[in-house]
């Protein structure tokens, strides 16, 4: 399953057609992401917006680093969700395979997510070719 939505100047950086405030902005402001995919999209958006606090808050405590250093020169240019497995309101784990493009290349990863106290959290991921 590949979902890629054309971005407009008003659409959220995660690739969905809603404006940032109605899309990932609400998760960045404290609402819980309802699925692993929405958490993945909101984390991508946090990378775009250089929001290290959100990335740390949504990282599983078991695998969370002590700190995260974001490269201020990195320019993310798009997100493509390639596949999802589980990760809905009915699951406790899920995976999201995606390609995140940046100026000069792309990151292809299969990320794992688990619920922590009812909220989705990023656990870790495997880089793919």
Short mmCIF file of C-alpha atoms in Angstrom, two decimals:
data_model
loop_
_atom_site.label_atom_id
_atom_site.label_comp_id
_atom_site.label_asym_id
_atom_site.label_seq_id
_atom_site.Cartn_x
_atom_site.Cartn_y
_atom_site.Cartn_z
CA UNK A 1 0.00 0.00 0.00
CA UNK A 2 1.50 3.33 -1.05
CA UNK A 3 -0.16 6.55 0.00
CA UNK A 4 1.27 9.77 -1.26
CA UNK A 5 -0.85 12.88 -1.21
CA UNK A 6 0.11 15.93 -3.25
CA UNK A 7 1.09 18.76 -0.93
CA UNK A 8 -0.28 22.22 -1.23
CA UNK A 9 1.19 25.28 0.43
CA UNK A 10 -1.40 24.88 3.21
CA UNK A 11 -1.15 21.13 3.75
CA UNK A 12 0.69 19.58 6.67
CA UNK A 13 4.34 18.64 6.08
CA UNK A 14 3.40 14.99 6.81
CA UNK A 15 1.71 14.79 3.39
CA UNK A 16 -1.94 14.72 4.44
CA UNK A 17 -4.13 17.46 2.96
CA UNK A 18 -5.15 19.08 6.27
CA UNK A 19 -3.46 22.24 7.49
CA UNK A 20 -0.70 21.68 10.07
CA UNK A 21 -2.85 22.93 12.98
CA UNK A 22 -5.64 20.44 12.24
CA UNK A 23 -3.26 17.60 11.42
CA UNK A 24 0.06 17.07 13.22
CA UNK A 25 -0.12 20.37 15.09
CA UNK A 26 -2.77 18.96 17.41
CA UNK A 27 -0.47 16.05 18.32
CA UNK A 28 2.45 18.42 18.84
CA UNK A 29 0.16 20.39 21.18
CA UNK A 30 -0.64 17.36 23.33
CA UNK A 31 -3.38 15.27 21.69
CA UNK A 32 -2.57 11.56 21.43
CA UNK A 33 -2.03 10.14 17.94
CA UNK A 34 -4.76 7.53 17.33
CA UNK A 35 -2.63 5.14 15.25
CA UNK A 36 1.01 4.22 14.78
CA UNK A 37 0.89 5.73 11.28
CA UNK A 38 -0.39 9.07 12.58
CA UNK A 39 2.35 9.07 15.21
CA UNK A 40 4.91 8.32 12.49
CA UNK A 41 3.56 11.19 10.37
CA UNK A 42 3.61 13.55 13.36
CA UNK A 43 7.20 12.57 14.16
CA UNK A 44 8.23 13.26 10.56
CA UNK A 45 6.54 16.64 10.88
CA UNK A 46 8.46 17.22 14.13
CA UNK A 47 11.71 16.60 12.25
CA UNK A 48 10.61 19.11 9.60
CA UNK A 49 9.79 21.67 12.31
CA UNK A 50 12.89 20.87 14.43
CA UNK A 51 10.70 19.92 17.43
CA UNK A 52 13.10 17.78 19.48
CA UNK A 53 10.82 17.93 22.53
CA UNK A 54 8.00 16.16 20.70
CA UNK A 55 10.38 13.55 19.32
CA UNK A 56 11.64 12.78 22.83
CA UNK A 57 8.11 12.68 24.33
CA UNK A 58 6.94 10.19 21.70
CA UNK A 59 10.00 7.90 21.94
CA UNK A 60 9.51 4.69 23.92
CA UNK A 61 11.19 5.04 27.34
CA UNK A 62 13.00 1.72 26.82
CA UNK A 63 14.84 2.97 23.71
CA UNK A 64 14.77 6.77 24.11
CA UNK A 65 18.21 8.40 23.89
CA UNK A 66 19.26 10.88 26.56
CA UNK A 67 19.12 13.66 23.99
CA UNK A 68 18.59 14.26 20.32
CA UNK A 69 20.65 16.62 18.20
CA UNK A 70 18.83 17.80 15.10
CA UNK A 71 20.77 19.00 12.07
CA UNK A 72 19.51 22.53 11.46
CA UNK A 73 20.70 22.32 7.84
CA UNK A 74 18.54 19.25 7.06
CA UNK A 75 15.65 20.07 4.72
CA UNK A 76 12.97 17.38 4.65
CA UNK A 77 10.99 17.45 1.41
CA UNK A 78 8.35 14.70 1.61
CA UNK A 79 6.99 11.60 3.27
CA UNK A 80 5.68 8.48 1.55
CA UNK A 81 3.99 5.75 3.62
CA UNK A 82 4.79 2.44 1.90
CA UNK A 83 3.17 -0.06 4.26
CA UNK A 84 1.56 -0.40 7.68
CA UNK A 85 0.95 -3.46 9.82
CA UNK A 86 -1.29 -3.35 12.89
CA UNK A 87 -0.96 -0.07 14.80
CA UNK A 88 -4.68 0.74 15.03
CA UNK A 89 -6.84 1.39 18.09
CA UNK A 90 -7.22 -2.39 18.39
CA UNK A 91 -3.48 -3.17 18.57
CA UNK A 92 -0.70 -2.76 21.11
CA UNK A 93 2.10 -2.82 18.51
CA UNK A 94 2.49 -1.77 14.90
CA UNK A 95 4.95 -1.10 12.12
CA UNK A 96 5.12 1.63 9.50
CA UNK A 97 7.39 1.41 6.47
CA UNK A 98 8.11 4.77 4.91
CA UNK A 99 10.41 6.82 2.74
CA UNK A 100 11.27 10.30 3.99
CA UNK A 101 12.92 12.47 1.37
CA UNK A 102 15.33 15.24 2.11
CA UNK A 103 17.36 17.56 -0.03
CA UNK A 104 20.01 15.25 -1.47
CA UNK A 105 18.55 11.85 -0.59
CA UNK A 106 15.99 9.74 1.20
CA UNK A 107 15.61 7.66 4.35
CA UNK A 108 13.81 4.31 3.94
CA UNK A 109 12.84 2.72 7.26
CA UNK A 110 10.52 0.19 8.84
CA UNK A 111 9.65 1.66 12.25
CA UNK A 112 8.24 -0.23 15.22
CA UNK A 113 5.71 1.29 17.60
CA UNK A 114 4.22 0.16 20.93
CA UNK A 115 1.62 1.59 23.23
CA UNK A 116 2.90 3.05 26.52
CA UNK A 117 0.14 3.88 29.01
CA UNK A 118 -2.32 3.83 26.12
CA UNK A 119 -0.36 6.20 23.85
CA UNK A 120 1.64 5.21 20.79
CA UNK A 121 5.42 5.49 21.09
CA UNK A 122 8.26 5.02 18.59
CA UNK A 123 10.42 2.05 19.62
CA UNK A 124 13.05 1.72 16.89
CA UNK A 125 13.46 1.02 13.20
CA UNK A 126 15.42 -0.83 10.56
CA UNK A 127 16.93 1.07 7.66
CA UNK A 128 16.04 -0.48 4.31
CA UNK A 129 17.69 -0.16 0.91
#
